[in-house]
Short mmCIF file of C-alpha atoms and ligand atoms in Angstrom, two decimals:
data_model
loop_
_atom_site.label_atom_id
_atom_site.label_comp_id
_atom_site.label_asym_id
_atom_site.label_seq_id
_atom_site.Cartn_x
_atom_site.Cartn_y
_atom_site.Cartn_z
CA MET A 1 133.98 -61.50 30.72
CA ASN A 2 136.19 -58.70 29.59
CA SER A 3 138.38 -56.94 32.02
CA LEU A 4 139.85 -53.57 31.50
CA LYS A 5 142.41 -52.11 33.79
CA LYS A 6 142.70 -48.45 34.08
CA GLN A 7 145.10 -46.35 35.99
CA LEU A 8 143.29 -43.42 37.41
CA GLN A 9 144.19 -40.46 39.47
CA GLY A 10 141.90 -38.22 41.38
CA HIS A 11 140.47 -37.65 44.77
CA VAL A 12 138.06 -40.44 45.50
CA GLY A 13 137.96 -40.52 49.26
CA PHE A 14 139.09 -43.89 50.51
CA SER A 15 142.50 -42.55 51.57
CA ASN A 16 140.60 -40.86 54.38
CA PHE A 17 139.80 -44.21 55.96
CA PRO A 18 140.69 -44.43 59.63
CA ASN A 19 144.27 -45.72 59.85
CA GLN A 20 143.48 -49.14 61.26
CA VAL A 21 141.01 -50.03 58.56
CA HIS A 22 143.43 -48.62 56.07
CA ARG A 23 146.29 -50.90 56.96
CA LYS A 24 144.02 -53.93 57.10
CA SER A 25 142.68 -53.09 53.66
CA VAL A 26 146.10 -52.52 52.14
CA LYS A 27 147.26 -55.86 53.51
CA LYS A 28 144.21 -57.60 52.11
CA GLY A 29 144.98 -56.22 48.68
CA PHE A 30 142.31 -53.57 48.94
CA ASN A 31 139.90 -54.40 46.24
CA PHE A 32 136.24 -53.72 46.01
CA THR A 33 133.80 -55.40 43.69
CA LEU A 34 130.55 -53.74 42.88
CA MET A 35 127.76 -55.15 40.75
CA VAL A 36 125.14 -53.05 39.03
CA VAL A 37 121.79 -54.47 38.00
CA GLY A 38 118.96 -52.72 36.21
CA GLU A 39 117.28 -52.71 32.86
CA ALA A 40 118.83 -51.21 29.76
CA GLY A 41 119.18 -47.46 29.66
CA ILE A 42 118.32 -47.02 33.33
CA GLY A 43 121.58 -45.17 33.95
CA LYS A 44 123.99 -47.80 35.29
CA SER A 45 127.05 -46.78 33.31
CA THR A 46 126.45 -43.09 33.90
CA LEU A 47 126.18 -43.60 37.66
CA ILE A 48 129.33 -45.70 37.88
CA ASN A 49 131.28 -43.24 35.80
CA SER A 50 129.97 -40.38 37.92
CA MET A 51 130.84 -42.19 41.11
CA PHE A 52 134.42 -42.95 40.20
CA GLU A 53 134.99 -39.86 38.11
CA THR A 54 136.03 -41.95 35.22
CA LYS A 55 134.68 -43.52 32.11
CA ILE A 56 134.77 -47.13 33.19
CA PHE A 57 131.74 -47.95 31.13
CA PRO A 58 130.68 -46.44 27.86
CA VAL A 59 127.44 -44.53 28.23
CA LYS A 60 124.98 -45.30 25.49
CA GLU A 61 122.87 -42.79 23.70
CA GLU A 62 119.22 -42.75 24.73
CA THR A 63 118.37 -43.89 21.17
CA SER A 64 120.81 -46.79 21.21
CA SER A 65 119.18 -49.90 19.83
CA ASP A 66 121.59 -52.63 20.75
CA VAL A 67 120.03 -56.07 20.69
CA VAL A 68 121.02 -57.82 23.89
CA LYS A 69 120.55 -61.56 24.07
CA GLY A 70 119.93 -62.63 27.67
CA VAL A 71 121.75 -61.29 30.67
CA GLU A 72 125.38 -60.68 29.81
CA ILE A 73 127.81 -60.27 32.61
CA THR A 74 130.83 -58.09 31.97
CA SER A 75 133.37 -56.78 34.37
CA MET A 76 135.84 -53.95 34.28
CA SER A 77 138.56 -53.18 36.72
CA ALA A 78 140.25 -49.93 37.46
CA ASP A 79 143.12 -49.14 39.76
CA ILE A 80 142.18 -45.95 41.44
CA GLN A 81 144.75 -43.88 43.27
CA ASP A 82 143.73 -41.68 46.10
CA ASN A 83 146.46 -39.86 47.99
CA GLY A 84 148.87 -42.64 47.14
CA ILE A 85 146.52 -45.40 48.23
CA LYS A 86 145.57 -47.79 45.52
CA LEU A 87 142.15 -49.32 45.21
CA ARG A 88 141.38 -52.04 42.75
CA LEU A 89 137.81 -51.36 41.84
CA THR A 90 135.89 -53.88 39.83
CA VAL A 91 132.48 -53.07 38.50
CA VAL A 92 130.38 -55.92 37.22
CA ASP A 93 127.73 -54.87 34.76
CA THR A 94 124.73 -56.98 33.83
CA PRO A 95 123.28 -55.64 30.58
CA GLY A 96 120.17 -57.43 29.40
CA PHE A 97 118.49 -57.67 32.79
CA GLY A 98 114.72 -57.29 32.53
CA ASP A 99 114.72 -56.67 28.79
CA TYR A 100 112.27 -59.41 27.95
CA ILE A 101 108.54 -59.84 27.78
CA ASN A 102 108.98 -62.75 30.16
CA ASN A 103 111.49 -61.78 32.81
CA ASP A 104 110.61 -64.54 35.26
CA ASN A 105 114.16 -65.80 35.55
CA SER A 106 116.20 -62.64 35.00
CA TRP A 107 117.59 -63.01 38.50
CA GLN A 108 118.99 -66.47 37.82
CA PRO A 109 122.20 -65.73 35.88
CA ILE A 110 122.98 -62.99 38.40
CA LEU A 111 122.47 -65.27 41.39
CA GLU A 112 124.57 -67.94 39.68
CA ASN A 113 127.33 -65.43 39.02
CA ILE A 114 127.41 -64.30 42.65
CA GLU A 115 127.41 -67.89 43.92
CA SER A 116 130.10 -69.01 41.51
CA ARG A 117 132.30 -66.20 42.85
CA PHE A 118 131.74 -67.53 46.36
CA ASP A 119 132.54 -71.05 45.16
CA ALA A 120 135.74 -69.88 43.47
CA PHE A 121 136.82 -68.25 46.73
CA LEU A 122 135.93 -71.40 48.68
CA ALA A 123 137.99 -73.54 46.32
CA GLN A 124 140.99 -71.28 46.95
CA GLU A 125 140.45 -71.39 50.70
CA ASN A 126 140.44 -75.18 50.56
CA ARG A 127 143.72 -75.30 48.71
CA VAL A 128 146.67 -76.42 50.78
CA ILE A 129 148.99 -73.80 49.38
CA ARG A 130 147.33 -70.44 49.48
CA SER A 131 149.99 -68.26 47.96
CA LYS A 132 147.67 -65.86 46.22
CA VAL A 133 143.98 -65.65 46.90
CA ASN A 134 141.89 -63.83 44.34
CA ASP A 135 138.85 -62.36 45.98
CA ASN A 136 136.26 -61.71 43.30
CA ARG A 137 133.26 -61.85 45.58
CA ILE A 138 130.64 -59.16 45.06
CA ASP A 139 130.81 -56.74 47.99
CA ALA A 140 127.73 -54.76 47.06
CA LEU A 141 125.00 -54.83 44.47
CA ILE A 142 123.33 -51.63 43.34
CA TYR A 143 119.85 -52.45 42.17
CA PHE A 144 118.32 -49.77 39.94
CA ILE A 145 114.65 -49.05 40.46
CA LYS A 146 112.85 -47.37 37.60
CA PRO A 147 111.51 -43.94 38.57
CA THR A 148 107.88 -44.86 37.97
CA GLY A 149 106.60 -43.09 41.08
CA HIS A 150 104.26 -45.99 41.83
CA ALA A 151 105.60 -49.03 43.62
CA LEU A 152 108.10 -51.82 43.19
CA ARG A 153 107.38 -54.00 40.19
CA ALA A 154 107.10 -57.78 40.38
CA ILE A 155 110.53 -58.13 38.75
CA ASP A 156 112.10 -55.87 41.42
CA ILE A 157 110.55 -57.84 44.27
CA GLU A 158 111.46 -61.19 42.76
CA PHE A 159 115.04 -60.11 42.15
CA MET A 160 115.58 -58.75 45.63
CA LYS A 161 113.93 -61.75 47.28
CA ARG A 162 116.21 -64.10 45.37
CA LEU A 163 119.38 -62.16 46.04
CA HIS A 164 119.11 -60.55 49.46
CA THR A 165 120.77 -63.42 51.34
CA LYS A 166 123.67 -63.57 48.90
CA VAL A 167 124.75 -59.98 48.54
CA ASN A 168 124.61 -56.56 50.16
CA LEU A 169 121.61 -55.12 48.36
CA ILE A 170 121.56 -51.40 47.76
CA PRO A 171 118.36 -50.39 45.98
CA ILE A 172 118.45 -46.99 44.33
CA ILE A 173 115.98 -44.93 42.36
CA SER A 174 117.74 -43.83 39.21
CA LYS A 175 117.09 -40.73 37.13
CA SER A 176 115.38 -39.19 40.11
CA ASP A 177 115.32 -35.86 38.27
CA THR A 178 112.28 -37.21 36.43
CA LEU A 179 110.22 -37.12 39.63
CA THR A 180 109.13 -34.14 41.74
CA ARG A 181 110.21 -33.91 45.37
CA ASP A 182 106.77 -34.97 46.61
CA GLU A 183 106.55 -37.82 44.17
CA LEU A 184 109.97 -38.99 45.34
CA THR A 185 109.04 -38.87 49.03
CA ALA A 186 105.91 -40.94 48.42
CA PHE A 187 107.77 -43.33 46.11
CA LYS A 188 110.52 -43.92 48.69
CA ALA A 189 107.98 -44.63 51.41
CA ARG A 190 106.15 -47.05 49.15
CA ILE A 191 109.37 -48.85 48.20
CA LEU A 192 110.38 -49.24 51.85
CA ALA A 193 106.91 -50.54 52.70
CA ASP A 194 107.14 -53.11 49.90
CA ILE A 195 110.63 -54.15 50.98
CA ASN A 196 109.40 -54.57 54.54
CA TYR A 197 106.29 -56.41 53.51
CA HIS A 198 108.28 -58.95 51.50
CA GLY A 199 110.87 -59.41 54.23
CA ILE A 200 113.65 -58.25 51.94
CA GLN A 201 116.90 -57.44 53.65
CA ILE A 202 118.73 -54.46 52.24
CA PHE A 203 122.05 -53.01 53.34
CA LYS A 204 121.57 -50.55 56.17
CA PRO A 205 124.48 -49.08 58.08
CA THR A 206 124.17 -49.71 61.80
CA ILE A 207 124.49 -47.02 64.41
CA ASP A 208 127.10 -48.04 66.92
CA THR A 209 126.73 -46.63 70.44
CA PHE A 210 130.52 -46.21 70.55
CA ASP A 211 130.53 -44.06 67.43
CA ASP A 212 131.47 -40.42 67.82
CA PRO A 213 128.56 -37.96 67.42
CA GLU A 214 129.69 -36.96 63.97
CA THR A 215 129.75 -40.54 62.67
CA MET A 216 126.44 -41.18 64.35
CA SER A 217 124.71 -38.27 62.69
CA GLU A 218 126.29 -39.18 59.35
CA THR A 219 124.96 -42.74 59.65
CA LYS A 220 121.52 -41.38 60.56
CA GLU A 221 121.66 -39.15 57.52
CA ILE A 222 122.53 -42.09 55.28
CA LEU A 223 119.69 -44.15 56.80
CA SER A 224 117.19 -41.36 56.23
CA ARG A 225 118.02 -41.35 52.53
CA ILE A 226 117.46 -45.04 51.85
CA PRO A 227 116.49 -45.94 49.14
CA PHE A 228 118.85 -43.44 47.56
CA ALA A 229 117.37 -41.37 44.78
CA VAL A 230 120.18 -40.43 42.44
CA ILE A 231 121.00 -38.64 39.27
CA GLY A 232 124.02 -39.26 37.14
CA SER A 233 125.74 -37.14 34.54
CA GLU A 234 129.09 -36.98 32.91
CA GLU A 235 128.57 -33.44 31.82
CA THR A 236 130.19 -30.50 33.53
CA ILE A 237 128.14 -27.34 33.25
CA ALA A 238 128.50 -23.79 34.44
CA ARG A 239 126.22 -22.64 37.23
CA SER A 240 124.84 -19.10 37.23
CA ASP A 241 127.62 -18.17 39.67
CA GLY A 242 130.15 -19.46 37.18
CA ILE A 243 131.18 -22.54 39.16
CA MET A 244 131.52 -25.66 37.06
CA VAL A 245 129.45 -28.56 38.30
CA ARG A 246 128.48 -32.02 37.16
CA GLY A 247 124.81 -32.00 36.46
CA ARG A 248 121.84 -32.02 34.17
CA ARG A 249 120.48 -28.86 32.68
CA TYR A 250 116.78 -28.12 32.50
CA PRO A 251 114.91 -25.10 31.20
CA TRP A 252 114.14 -24.18 34.80
CA GLY A 253 117.64 -24.72 36.10
CA ILE A 254 120.43 -27.20 36.84
CA ILE A 255 120.29 -30.36 38.90
CA GLU A 256 123.69 -30.99 40.40
CA VAL A 257 124.99 -34.52 40.74
CA ASP A 258 127.19 -33.78 43.75
CA ASN A 259 124.75 -31.54 45.56
CA ASP A 260 123.36 -33.14 48.68
CA LYS A 261 120.22 -31.05 48.48
CA HIS A 262 119.45 -32.05 44.91
CA ASN A 263 119.75 -35.82 45.21
CA ASP A 264 121.31 -38.67 47.25
CA PHE A 265 124.24 -39.37 44.92
CA SER A 266 126.97 -38.01 47.15
CA ARG A 267 125.60 -39.88 50.21
CA LEU A 268 125.55 -43.11 48.29
CA ARG A 269 129.04 -42.51 46.99
CA LYS A 270 130.34 -41.59 50.42
CA MET A 271 128.78 -44.69 51.96
CA LEU A 272 130.21 -46.97 49.30
CA ILE A 273 133.75 -45.69 48.99
CA PHE A 274 134.37 -43.91 52.22
CA SER A 275 132.36 -44.70 55.31
CA HIS A 276 131.08 -48.20 54.70
CA MET A 277 133.31 -49.93 52.19
CA GLU A 278 134.88 -51.99 54.96
CA ASP A 279 131.50 -52.81 56.50
CA LEU A 280 130.26 -54.03 53.14
CA LYS A 281 133.38 -56.15 52.65
CA ASP A 282 133.19 -57.51 56.19
CA TYR A 283 129.52 -58.38 55.95
CA THR A 284 130.12 -60.12 52.63
CA ASP A 285 132.98 -62.11 54.11
CA THR A 286 131.69 -62.96 57.56
CA VAL A 287 127.97 -63.33 56.98
CA LEU A 288 126.94 -63.75 53.35
CA TYR A 289 129.93 -65.83 52.27
CA GLU A 290 129.98 -67.81 55.53
CA ASN A 291 126.31 -68.69 55.13
CA HIS A 292 126.89 -69.78 51.57
CA ARG A 293 129.91 -71.85 52.62
CA THR A 294 127.99 -73.52 55.45
CA GLN A 295 125.07 -74.34 53.17
CA LYS A 296 127.47 -75.68 50.57
CA LEU A 297 129.31 -77.89 53.05
CA LEU A 298 126.07 -79.03 54.62
CA SER A 299 124.61 -79.99 51.29
CA MET A 300 127.81 -81.83 50.40
CA GLY A 301 127.88 -83.55 53.78
CA HIS A 302 124.26 -84.46 53.46
CA VAL A 303 124.86 -86.44 50.29
CA GLN A 304 127.66 -88.40 51.97
CA ASP A 305 125.74 -88.80 55.18
CA ASN A 306 122.88 -90.68 53.62
CA SER A 307 125.00 -93.75 53.03
CA VAL A 308 127.06 -93.37 56.19
CA PHE A 309 123.99 -92.56 58.21
CA ARG A 310 122.49 -96.04 58.23
CA GLU A 311 125.63 -97.56 59.70
CA PHE A 312 126.46 -94.93 62.23
CA ASN A 313 123.14 -93.54 63.21
CA PRO A 314 123.01 -94.31 66.96
CA ALA A 315 119.22 -94.68 67.00
CA ALA A 316 119.22 -97.02 64.04
CA HIS A 317 122.18 -98.83 65.56
CA MET A 318 120.31 -99.36 68.86
CA GLU A 319 117.21 -100.49 67.03
CA GLU A 320 119.30 -102.99 65.10
CA GLU A 321 120.90 -104.22 68.34
CA ARG A 322 117.50 -104.56 69.94
CA ARG A 323 116.21 -106.51 66.97
CA ILE A 324 119.18 -108.90 67.05
CA HIS A 325 118.79 -109.31 70.80
CA GLU A 326 115.10 -110.04 70.44
CA THR A 327 115.72 -112.64 67.76
CA LYS A 328 118.33 -114.22 70.00
CA MET A 329 115.92 -114.32 72.94
CA GLN A 330 113.20 -115.78 70.79
CA LYS A 331 115.57 -118.47 69.56
CA MET A 332 116.68 -119.24 73.12
CA GLU A 333 113.12 -119.41 74.28
CA ALA A 334 112.24 -121.77 71.46
CA GLU A 335 115.24 -123.93 72.32
CA MET A 336 114.30 -123.94 75.99
CA ASN A 337 110.77 -124.83 75.09
CA ALA A 338 111.98 -127.67 72.94
CA VAL A 339 114.25 -128.93 75.73
CA PHE A 340 111.44 -128.63 78.24
CA GLN A 341 109.08 -130.42 75.92
CA GLN A 342 111.65 -133.14 75.44
CA LYS A 343 112.14 -133.49 79.18
CA VAL A 344 108.43 -133.60 79.79
CA MET A 345 108.04 -136.23 77.16
CA GLU A 346 110.90 -138.23 78.63
CA LYS A 347 109.42 -137.91 82.11
CA GLU A 348 106.02 -138.84 80.86
CA ALA A 349 107.49 -141.83 79.11
CA LYS A 350 109.34 -142.78 82.27
CA LEU A 351 106.25 -142.35 84.39
CA LYS A 352 104.28 -144.39 81.95
CA GLN A 353 106.95 -146.99 82.03
CA SER A 354 107.08 -147.11 85.81
CA GLU A 355 103.31 -147.13 85.85
CA GLU A 356 103.39 -150.06 83.56
CA GLU A 357 106.03 -151.67 85.65
CA LEU A 358 103.99 -151.00 88.73
CA TYR A 359 100.96 -152.37 87.04
CA ALA A 360 102.89 -155.36 85.91
CA ARG A 361 104.20 -155.91 89.41
CA HIS A 362 100.78 -155.39 90.79
CA LYS A 363 99.43 -157.87 88.30
CA GLU A 364 102.25 -160.25 89.11
CA MET A 365 101.62 -159.90 92.83
CA LYS A 366 97.93 -160.28 92.24
CA LEU A 367 98.58 -163.36 90.21
CA ALA A 368 100.96 -164.71 92.85
CA LEU A 369 98.45 -164.06 95.60
CA GLU A 370 95.74 -165.61 93.50
CA LYS A 371 97.96 -168.60 92.98
CA GLN A 372 98.67 -168.84 96.70
CA ARG A 373 95.00 -168.49 97.50
CA ARG A 374 94.15 -171.20 95.04
CA GLU A 375 96.83 -173.49 96.50
CA LEU A 376 95.53 -172.89 100.01
CA GLU A 377 92.03 -173.56 98.86
CA ASP A 378 93.15 -176.75 97.21
CA LYS A 379 94.89 -177.75 100.39
CA LYS A 380 91.81 -176.96 102.41
CA LYS A 381 89.64 -179.00 100.08
CA HIS A 382 92.09 -181.75 100.20
CA LEU A 383 92.16 -181.66 103.97
CA GLU A 384 88.44 -181.58 104.19
CA THR A 385 88.03 -184.55 101.93
CA THR A 386 90.67 -186.51 103.71
CA MET A 387 89.41 -185.60 107.19
CA ARG A 388 87.43 -188.48 109.25
CA PRO A 389 86.55 -188.89 112.91
CA VAL A 390 89.53 -189.41 115.10
CA THR A 391 90.07 -193.04 116.25
CA PRO A 392 92.15 -194.09 119.22
CA MET A 393 94.58 -195.28 116.69
CA ASP A 394 94.63 -192.00 115.14
CA LYS A 395 95.18 -190.42 118.54
CA LYS A 396 98.02 -192.80 119.24
CA GLN A 397 99.47 -192.24 115.95
CA LYS A 398 98.96 -188.59 116.44
CA LYS A 399 100.47 -188.65 119.82
CA GLY A 400 103.35 -190.57 118.61
CA LEU A 401 103.60 -188.32 115.75
CA PHE A 402 103.65 -185.09 117.83
CA ASN A 403 105.51 -186.39 120.75
CA LEU A 404 108.63 -187.38 119.02
CA SER A 405 110.69 -184.95 121.02
P1 GTP B 1 122.77 -50.26 29.33
O1 GTP B 1 124.26 -50.23 29.41
O2 GTP B 1 122.22 -50.27 27.96
O3 GTP B 1 122.18 -51.33 30.18
O4 GTP B 1 122.26 -48.86 29.96
P2 GTP B 1 122.75 -48.14 31.27
O5 GTP B 1 121.90 -48.60 32.39
O6 GTP B 1 124.19 -48.30 31.45
O7 GTP B 1 122.38 -46.62 31.00
P3 GTP B 1 123.38 -45.45 30.62
O8 GTP B 1 124.19 -45.06 31.79
O9 GTP B 1 124.07 -45.80 29.38
O10 GTP B 1 122.33 -44.28 30.40
C1 GTP B 1 121.32 -44.33 29.44
C2 GTP B 1 120.83 -42.92 29.16
O11 GTP B 1 120.22 -42.36 30.32
C3 GTP B 1 121.91 -41.96 28.77
O12 GTP B 1 121.45 -41.14 27.72
C4 GTP B 1 122.14 -41.11 30.00
O13 GTP B 1 122.56 -39.81 29.71
C5 GTP B 1 120.77 -41.10 30.61
N1 GTP B 1 120.86 -40.92 32.05
C6 GTP B 1 121.74 -41.49 32.89
N2 GTP B 1 121.55 -41.07 34.14
C7 GTP B 1 120.52 -40.19 34.11
C8 GTP B 1 119.83 -39.42 35.12
O14 GTP B 1 120.15 -39.46 36.29
N3 GTP B 1 118.80 -38.66 34.70
C9 GTP B 1 118.43 -38.58 33.41
N4 GTP B 1 117.41 -37.80 33.12
N5 GTP B 1 119.02 -39.30 32.45
C10 GTP B 1 120.08 -40.09 32.78
MG1 MG B 2 125.60 -49.47 30.52
#
């Protein structure tokens, strides 16, 4: 990247900022970074030089046959003074865009460049000591549409779709002097329809209900001109009334760069460096950059989370707890079952034992009874065999025997 600083004088317009915005801007360092994208020879350098009344970029001849290898990104800075207020303007040029047979990835180096500027700013924000913050973020991107008069080309759509969430997109139709008024009107309508259809977000100033009527009508005027159809020229030519103007001369007359009725250049210029420079900067800072930062942090956090997640994920944690608890319960149940089984077996053994004991006792008793019965029977037999009729002797004896007392 080459950077060229230029000290310029001339009335640009930003010193007319409302005071509040002014002070804020001065404090912030008041710089504005603009990127221009469009194929070779489409009029980028001419437009930038016309806009800032300077020769920031060298304008090539129409016949120039420079061989550009890939998209080159160069930047030039200029310190512009306007009524004592200094603006550091940086214009980032992207020669080589769309110069190939296969332009499928032309948007890529540009997207990468814009994102790396965000990342560089983020790195500075994250630093503990923030003595000097360099803000090189792109505040607006002017996308040059070829004045074909038909519709947006695939490369235009692809580019805008890839970039619209990263930068304030300002599509413009360059070299609009090559189209008639009617052709331009139809072309603009077609471009807006395509932009709408593809859900592409372009920068559009908003009408604030608190705005004064003049601001409101100015904003409406800007809105009505989108996409701006511009012409650029570094030539100053004399009008028929003798007044010197910047413009392009044709056999039928002069097209004036700064004439509102001839093209949208002055509206675009006014929007960029007078009425909406702060809006562009604010939107870049608070929306586009913030979104990028959030995505970046999220993606970084996501990588870390994956490992941390398993340990601290409450759902997974609960599931793990439940699983441990279940295993514990199952183990307890098994233990209880084993104990129960053991007890049952012990009881059964005991019962069996007592049954056996009972049986043994029963058998014993049975045997004892049997024995007694047999003894009694023996006695009976014995008595029967020894029994004879009773004699008087026997009676006497018996008497004597039983009457002892
Ligand atoms: P690279 O730097 O090669 O990418 O080209 P560029 O996009 O910067 O184009 P540059 O401004 O160098 O212009 C290329 C040619 O187009 C020059 O001859 C300009 O005079 C001419 N040109 C620029 N703006 C206009 C315009 O509005 N209308 C017409 N008709 N020609 C223009
Ligand atoms: Mg150029």
